[in-house]
CSV table of C-alpha atoms and ligand atoms in Angstrom, one decimal:
chain,number,residue,atom,x,y,z
A,958,UNK,CA,-46.1,20.6,-61.3
A,959,UNK,CA,-44.6,19.9,-57.7
A,960,UNK,CA,-40.9,19.3,-57.2
A,961,UNK,CA,-40.6,15.6,-56.8
A,962,UNK,CA,-38.1,15.8,-54.2
A,963,UNK,CA,-39.5,18.4,-51.7
A,964,UNK,CA,-43.1,18.9,-53.0
A,965,UNK,CA,-42.7,22.7,-53.5
A,966,UNK,CA,-45.0,23.9,-56.1
A,967,UNK,CA,-42.6,26.6,-57.6
A,968,UNK,CA,-40.0,25.7,-60.3
A,969,UNK,CA,-38.2,27.5,-63.1
A,970,UNK,CA,-37.6,26.1,-66.6
A,971,UNK,CA,-33.9,25.8,-67.3
A,972,UNK,CA,-34.0,24.1,-70.6
A,973,UNK,CA,-36.9,23.0,-73.1
A,974,UNK,CA,-36.5,20.8,-76.0
A,975,UNK,CA,-38.7,19.3,-78.6
A,976,UNK,CA,-38.4,15.5,-79.1
A,977,UNK,CA,-40.3,13.1,-81.4
A,978,UNK,CA,-40.4,16.0,-84.2
A,979,UNK,CA,-42.1,18.5,-82.0
A,980,UNK,CA,-44.8,16.0,-80.8
A,981,UNK,CA,-43.3,16.2,-77.3
A,982,UNK,CA,-41.7,19.0,-75.3
A,983,UNK,CA,-39.3,17.9,-72.6
A,984,UNK,CA,-38.7,20.6,-69.9
A,985,UNK,CA,-35.7,20.6,-67.4
A,986,UNK,CA,-36.8,22.4,-64.4
A,987,UNK,CA,-35.1,23.7,-61.3
A,988,UNK,CA,-36.9,23.8,-57.9
A,989,UNK,CA,-36.9,27.2,-56.4
A,990,UNK,CA,-37.0,25.6,-52.9
A,991,UNK,CA,-34.4,22.8,-52.9
A,992,UNK,CA,-32.6,23.8,-56.0
A,993,UNK,CA,-32.7,20.2,-57.5
A,994,UNK,CA,-33.6,19.6,-61.1
A,995,UNK,CA,-36.3,17.4,-62.7
A,996,UNK,CA,-37.7,16.9,-66.0
A,997,UNK,CA,-41.3,17.3,-67.3
A,998,UNK,CA,-42.7,16.0,-70.5
A,999,UNK,CA,-45.6,17.8,-72.2
A,1000,UNK,CA,-47.5,16.1,-75.0
A,1001,UNK,CA,-50.9,16.6,-76.7
A,1002,UNK,CA,-53.4,14.1,-75.6
A,1003,UNK,CA,-54.6,11.9,-78.5
A,1004,UNK,CA,-58.0,10.2,-77.5
A,1005,UNK,CA,-59.4,7.0,-78.9
A,1006,UNK,CA,-63.2,6.9,-78.9
A,1007,UNK,CA,-64.4,3.3,-78.4
A,1008,UNK,CA,-67.5,2.0,-79.7
A,1009,UNK,CA,-69.3,2.6,-76.4
A,1010,UNK,CA,-68.5,6.2,-76.8
A,1011,UNK,CA,-66.2,5.9,-73.9
A,1012,UNK,CA,-62.7,7.8,-74.6
A,1013,UNK,CA,-59.4,6.7,-73.5
A,1014,UNK,CA,-55.9,8.1,-74.3
A,1015,UNK,CA,-54.1,6.5,-77.2
A,1016,UNK,CA,-51.6,3.8,-75.9
A,1017,UNK,CA,-48.6,2.4,-77.8
A,1018,UNK,CA,-48.6,-0.2,-75.2
A,1019,UNK,CA,-52.0,-1.4,-76.3
A,1020,UNK,CA,-51.1,-1.5,-80.0
A,1021,UNK,CA,-48.0,-3.5,-79.2
A,1022,UNK,CA,-50.0,-6.0,-77.0
A,1023,UNK,CA,-52.6,-6.3,-79.9
A,1024,UNK,CA,-49.9,-7.0,-82.6
A,1025,UNK,CA,-48.0,-9.1,-80.3
A,1026,UNK,CA,-50.6,-11.8,-80.0
A,1027,UNK,CA,-50.7,-11.8,-84.0
A,1028,UNK,CA,-47.0,-12.1,-84.2
A,1029,UNK,CA,-46.6,-15.4,-81.8
A,1030,UNK,CA,-44.2,-17.6,-83.3
A,1031,UNK,CA,-43.1,-15.2,-85.8
A,1032,UNK,CA,-39.7,-13.8,-86.3
A,1033,UNK,CA,-40.7,-10.3,-85.0
A,1034,UNK,CA,-38.6,-8.9,-82.1
A,1035,UNK,CA,-39.8,-6.4,-79.3
A,1036,UNK,CA,-38.0,-3.7,-81.1
A,1037,UNK,CA,-39.9,-4.3,-84.3
A,1038,UNK,CA,-43.1,-4.0,-82.4
A,1039,UNK,CA,-42.1,-0.9,-80.6
A,1040,UNK,CA,-41.3,0.6,-84.1
A,1041,UNK,CA,-44.6,-0.5,-85.7
A,1042,UNK,CA,-46.5,1.2,-82.6
A,1043,UNK,CA,-44.4,4.3,-83.2
A,1044,UNK,CA,-45.4,4.4,-86.8
A,1045,UNK,CA,-49.1,3.7,-86.0
A,1046,UNK,CA,-49.0,6.7,-83.6
A,1047,UNK,CA,-47.4,9.0,-86.3
A,1048,UNK,CA,-49.9,8.1,-89.0
A,1049,UNK,CA,-52.8,8.7,-86.4
A,1050,UNK,CA,-51.3,12.0,-85.3
A,1051,UNK,CA,-50.5,13.2,-88.9
A,1052,UNK,CA,-54.3,13.0,-89.4
A,1053,UNK,CA,-54.5,16.1,-87.3
A,1054,UNK,CA,-57.6,14.9,-85.1
A,1055,UNK,CA,-57.3,15.0,-81.4
A,1056,UNK,CA,-59.9,12.1,-81.2
A,1057,UNK,CA,-60.1,9.1,-83.4
A,1058,UNK,CA,-62.5,6.1,-83.4
A,1059,UNK,CA,-60.9,2.9,-82.1
A,1060,UNK,CA,-61.4,1.0,-85.4
A,1061,UNK,CA,-59.1,3.7,-87.1
A,1062,UNK,CA,-56.3,2.6,-84.9
A,1063,UNK,CA,-56.7,-1.0,-86.3
A,1064,UNK,CA,-56.8,0.4,-89.7
A,1065,UNK,CA,-53.6,2.3,-88.9
A,1066,UNK,CA,-51.9,-0.9,-87.7
A,1067,UNK,CA,-52.7,-3.0,-91.0
A,1068,UNK,CA,-50.2,-1.2,-93.3
A,1069,UNK,CA,-47.2,-1.2,-91.0
A,1070,UNK,CA,-48.0,-4.8,-90.0
A,1071,UNK,CA,-48.1,-6.0,-93.6
A,1072,UNK,CA,-44.7,-4.6,-94.2
A,1073,UNK,CA,-43.4,-6.3,-91.0
A,1074,UNK,CA,-44.7,-9.8,-91.2
A,1075,UNK,CA,-47.2,-11.1,-93.8
A,1076,UNK,CA,-48.5,-14.0,-91.7
A,1077,UNK,CA,-49.1,-11.9,-88.6
A,1078,UNK,CA,-50.7,-9.5,-90.8
A,1079,UNK,CA,-53.2,-12.0,-92.0
A,1080,UNK,CA,-53.8,-13.2,-88.6
A,1081,UNK,CA,-54.6,-9.6,-87.4
A,1082,UNK,CA,-56.6,-8.7,-90.4
A,1083,UNK,CA,-58.8,-11.9,-89.8
A,1084,UNK,CA,-59.7,-10.8,-86.5
A,1085,UNK,CA,-59.9,-7.2,-87.3
A,1086,UNK,CA,-61.9,-7.6,-90.5
A,1087,UNK,CA,-63.9,-10.4,-89.2
A,1088,UNK,CA,-63.0,-12.9,-91.8
A,1089,UNK,CA,-65.6,-15.5,-91.9
A,1090,UNK,CA,-64.6,-17.7,-94.6
A,1091,UNK,CA,-61.6,-19.2,-96.6
A,1092,UNK,CA,-62.7,-17.1,-99.4
A,1093,UNK,CA,-62.0,-13.9,-97.2
A,1094,UNK,CA,-58.3,-15.3,-96.7
A,1095,UNK,CA,-58.0,-16.1,-100.3
A,1096,UNK,CA,-58.9,-12.6,-101.3
A,1097,UNK,CA,-56.4,-11.1,-98.8
A,1098,UNK,CA,-53.7,-13.2,-99.9
A,1099,UNK,CA,-54.5,-12.4,-103.6
A,1100,UNK,CA,-54.3,-8.5,-102.5
A,1101,UNK,CA,-50.9,-9.3,-100.7
A,1102,UNK,CA,-49.5,-10.8,-104.0
A,1103,UNK,CA,-50.6,-7.8,-106.1
A,1104,UNK,CA,-49.0,-5.5,-103.7
A,1105,UNK,CA,-45.9,-7.5,-103.6
A,1106,UNK,CA,-45.7,-7.3,-107.4
A,1107,UNK,CA,-46.3,-3.5,-107.4
A,1108,UNK,CA,-43.4,-3.2,-104.8
A,1109,UNK,CA,-40.9,-4.9,-107.0
B,1331,ZN,ZN1,-37.7,21.0,-54.4
Protein backbone atom coordinates (compact mmCIF):
# COMPACT_ATOMS: atom_id res chain seq x y z
CA UNK A 1 0.00 0.00 0.00
CA UNK A 2 1.65 3.22 -1.18
CA UNK A 3 1.53 6.41 0.84
CA UNK A 4 -1.29 8.52 -0.66
CA UNK A 5 0.78 11.68 -0.14
CA UNK A 6 4.24 10.83 -1.49
CA UNK A 7 3.70 7.40 -3.13
CA UNK A 8 6.39 5.82 -0.98
CA UNK A 9 5.87 2.05 -0.74
CA UNK A 10 6.92 1.62 2.87
CA UNK A 11 4.78 2.35 5.90
CA UNK A 12 4.49 1.28 9.51
CA UNK A 13 1.29 0.29 11.31
CA UNK A 14 0.79 2.55 14.34
CA UNK A 15 -2.66 1.38 15.34
CA UNK A 16 -5.02 -1.39 14.31
CA UNK A 17 -8.61 -1.88 15.35
CA UNK A 18 -11.51 -4.11 14.50
CA UNK A 19 -14.78 -2.59 13.39
CA UNK A 20 -18.12 -4.16 12.42
CA UNK A 21 -17.61 -6.89 15.01
CA UNK A 22 -14.28 -7.92 13.59
CA UNK A 23 -15.35 -8.17 9.94
CA UNK A 24 -13.23 -5.17 9.09
CA UNK A 25 -9.80 -4.19 10.31
CA UNK A 26 -8.80 -0.56 10.15
CA UNK A 27 -5.10 0.24 10.30
CA UNK A 28 -3.53 3.58 10.99
CA UNK A 29 -0.22 3.79 9.15
CA UNK A 30 2.70 6.12 9.22
CA UNK A 31 4.71 6.71 6.06
CA UNK A 32 8.42 6.00 6.59
CA UNK A 33 9.36 8.64 4.05
CA UNK A 34 7.16 11.71 4.62
CA UNK A 35 5.93 10.73 8.10
CA UNK A 36 2.30 11.47 7.30
CA UNK A 37 -0.45 9.19 8.52
CA UNK A 38 -3.17 7.43 6.60
CA UNK A 39 -5.75 4.71 7.21
CA UNK A 40 -6.25 1.43 5.41
CA UNK A 41 -9.22 -0.90 5.65
CA UNK A 42 -8.99 -4.65 5.33
CA UNK A 43 -12.05 -6.80 4.75
CA UNK A 44 -12.60 -10.35 3.52
CA UNK A 45 -14.15 -10.29 0.05
CA UNK A 46 -17.64 -11.70 -0.16
CA UNK A 47 -18.34 -12.77 -3.72
CA UNK A 48 -21.75 -13.02 -5.32
CA UNK A 49 -22.05 -15.61 -8.09
CA UNK A 50 -24.47 -14.52 -10.77
CA UNK A 51 -26.58 -16.91 -12.77
CA UNK A 52 -24.14 -16.54 -15.69
CA UNK A 53 -21.36 -17.85 -13.41
CA UNK A 54 -19.68 -14.45 -13.24
CA UNK A 55 -18.70 -13.36 -9.73
CA UNK A 56 -18.73 -9.84 -8.36
CA UNK A 57 -18.06 -8.44 -4.91
CA UNK A 58 -21.09 -8.18 -2.64
CA UNK A 59 -22.29 -4.59 -2.60
CA UNK A 60 -24.53 -3.00 0.03
CA UNK A 61 -25.27 -0.25 -2.48
CA UNK A 62 -26.77 -2.78 -4.86
CA UNK A 63 -29.00 -4.10 -2.10
CA UNK A 64 -30.08 -0.56 -1.26
CA UNK A 65 -30.82 0.24 -4.90
CA UNK A 66 -32.82 -2.92 -5.41
CA UNK A 67 -34.87 -2.33 -2.28
CA UNK A 68 -35.26 1.42 -2.85
CA UNK A 69 -37.29 0.72 -5.98
CA UNK A 70 -39.71 -1.44 -3.98
CA UNK A 71 -39.95 1.30 -1.33
CA UNK A 72 -41.06 4.10 -3.64
CA UNK A 73 -43.78 6.15 -2.00
CA UNK A 74 -43.38 4.25 1.27
CA UNK A 75 -42.32 5.83 4.57
CA UNK A 76 -38.85 4.30 4.44
CA UNK A 77 -35.89 6.64 4.81
CA UNK A 78 -32.31 6.32 3.65
CA UNK A 79 -31.12 5.30 7.14
CA UNK A 80 -33.57 2.41 7.20
CA UNK A 81 -32.34 1.26 3.78
CA UNK A 82 -28.72 1.39 4.94
CA UNK A 83 -29.60 -0.57 8.07
CA UNK A 84 -31.43 -3.16 6.02
CA UNK A 85 -28.41 -3.58 3.71
CA UNK A 86 -26.24 -3.99 6.79
CA UNK A 87 -28.52 -6.72 8.17
CA UNK A 88 -28.52 -8.47 4.81
CA UNK A 89 -24.73 -8.43 4.68
CA UNK A 90 -24.47 -9.70 8.25
CA UNK A 91 -26.83 -12.57 7.64
CA UNK A 92 -24.96 -13.55 4.48
CA UNK A 93 -21.54 -13.33 6.13
CA UNK A 94 -22.77 -15.30 9.12
CA UNK A 95 -23.43 -18.18 6.70
CA UNK A 96 -19.66 -18.54 6.56
CA UNK A 97 -19.33 -18.85 2.80
CA UNK A 98 -16.93 -16.70 0.81
CA UNK A 99 -19.11 -17.11 -2.29
CA UNK A 100 -22.88 -17.08 -2.47
CA UNK A 101 -25.30 -17.38 -5.39
CA UNK A 102 -27.06 -14.11 -6.23
CA UNK A 103 -30.52 -15.53 -5.53
CA UNK A 104 -29.48 -16.03 -1.89
CA UNK A 105 -28.89 -12.30 -1.64
CA UNK A 106 -32.53 -11.85 -2.64
CA UNK A 107 -33.58 -14.42 -0.04
CA UNK A 108 -31.58 -12.63 2.64
CA UNK A 109 -33.37 -9.36 1.76
CA UNK A 110 -36.89 -10.77 2.19
CA UNK A 111 -36.88 -11.16 6.00
CA UNK A 112 -35.50 -7.72 6.95
CA UNK A 113 -37.66 -6.05 4.30
CA UNK A 114 -40.77 -7.71 5.69
CA UNK A 115 -39.92 -6.27 9.10
CA UNK A 116 -39.35 -2.86 7.56
CA UNK A 117 -42.38 -2.36 5.32
CA UNK A 118 -44.93 -4.96 4.27
CA UNK A 119 -46.02 -3.21 1.07
CA UNK A 120 -42.42 -2.85 -0.08
CA UNK A 121 -41.89 -6.48 0.87
CA UNK A 122 -44.82 -7.61 -1.29
CA UNK A 123 -43.51 -5.58 -4.23
CA UNK A 124 -40.03 -7.00 -3.86
CA UNK A 125 -41.24 -10.55 -3.33
CA UNK A 126 -43.54 -10.34 -6.35
CA UNK A 127 -40.58 -9.57 -8.61
CA UNK A 128 -38.08 -11.79 -6.85
CA UNK A 129 -40.34 -14.83 -6.66
CA UNK A 130 -41.97 -14.01 -10.01
CA UNK A 131 -45.55 -13.89 -8.77
CA UNK A 132 -47.72 -14.64 -11.76
CA UNK A 133 -51.21 -14.34 -10.37
CA UNK A 134 -53.43 -12.67 -7.80
CA UNK A 135 -53.39 -16.00 -5.93
CA UNK A 136 -49.66 -15.68 -5.42
CA UNK A 137 -50.24 -12.32 -3.71
CA UNK A 138 -53.12 -13.70 -1.69
CA UNK A 139 -50.99 -16.55 -0.45
CA UNK A 140 -48.14 -14.23 0.48
CA UNK A 141 -50.51 -11.87 2.29
CA UNK A 142 -52.03 -14.81 4.17
CA UNK A 143 -48.49 -15.80 5.22
CA UNK A 144 -47.85 -12.22 6.37
CA UNK A 145 -51.00 -12.28 8.50
CA UNK A 146 -49.93 -15.59 10.06
CA UNK A 147 -46.51 -14.15 10.79
CA UNK A 148 -48.10 -11.07 12.42
CA UNK A 149 -50.18 -13.28 14.67
CA UNK A 150 -47.13 -15.26 15.76
CA UNK A 151 -45.25 -12.00 16.48
CA UNK A 152 -47.96 -10.81 18.90
ZN1 LIG B 1 4.56 9.50 2.42
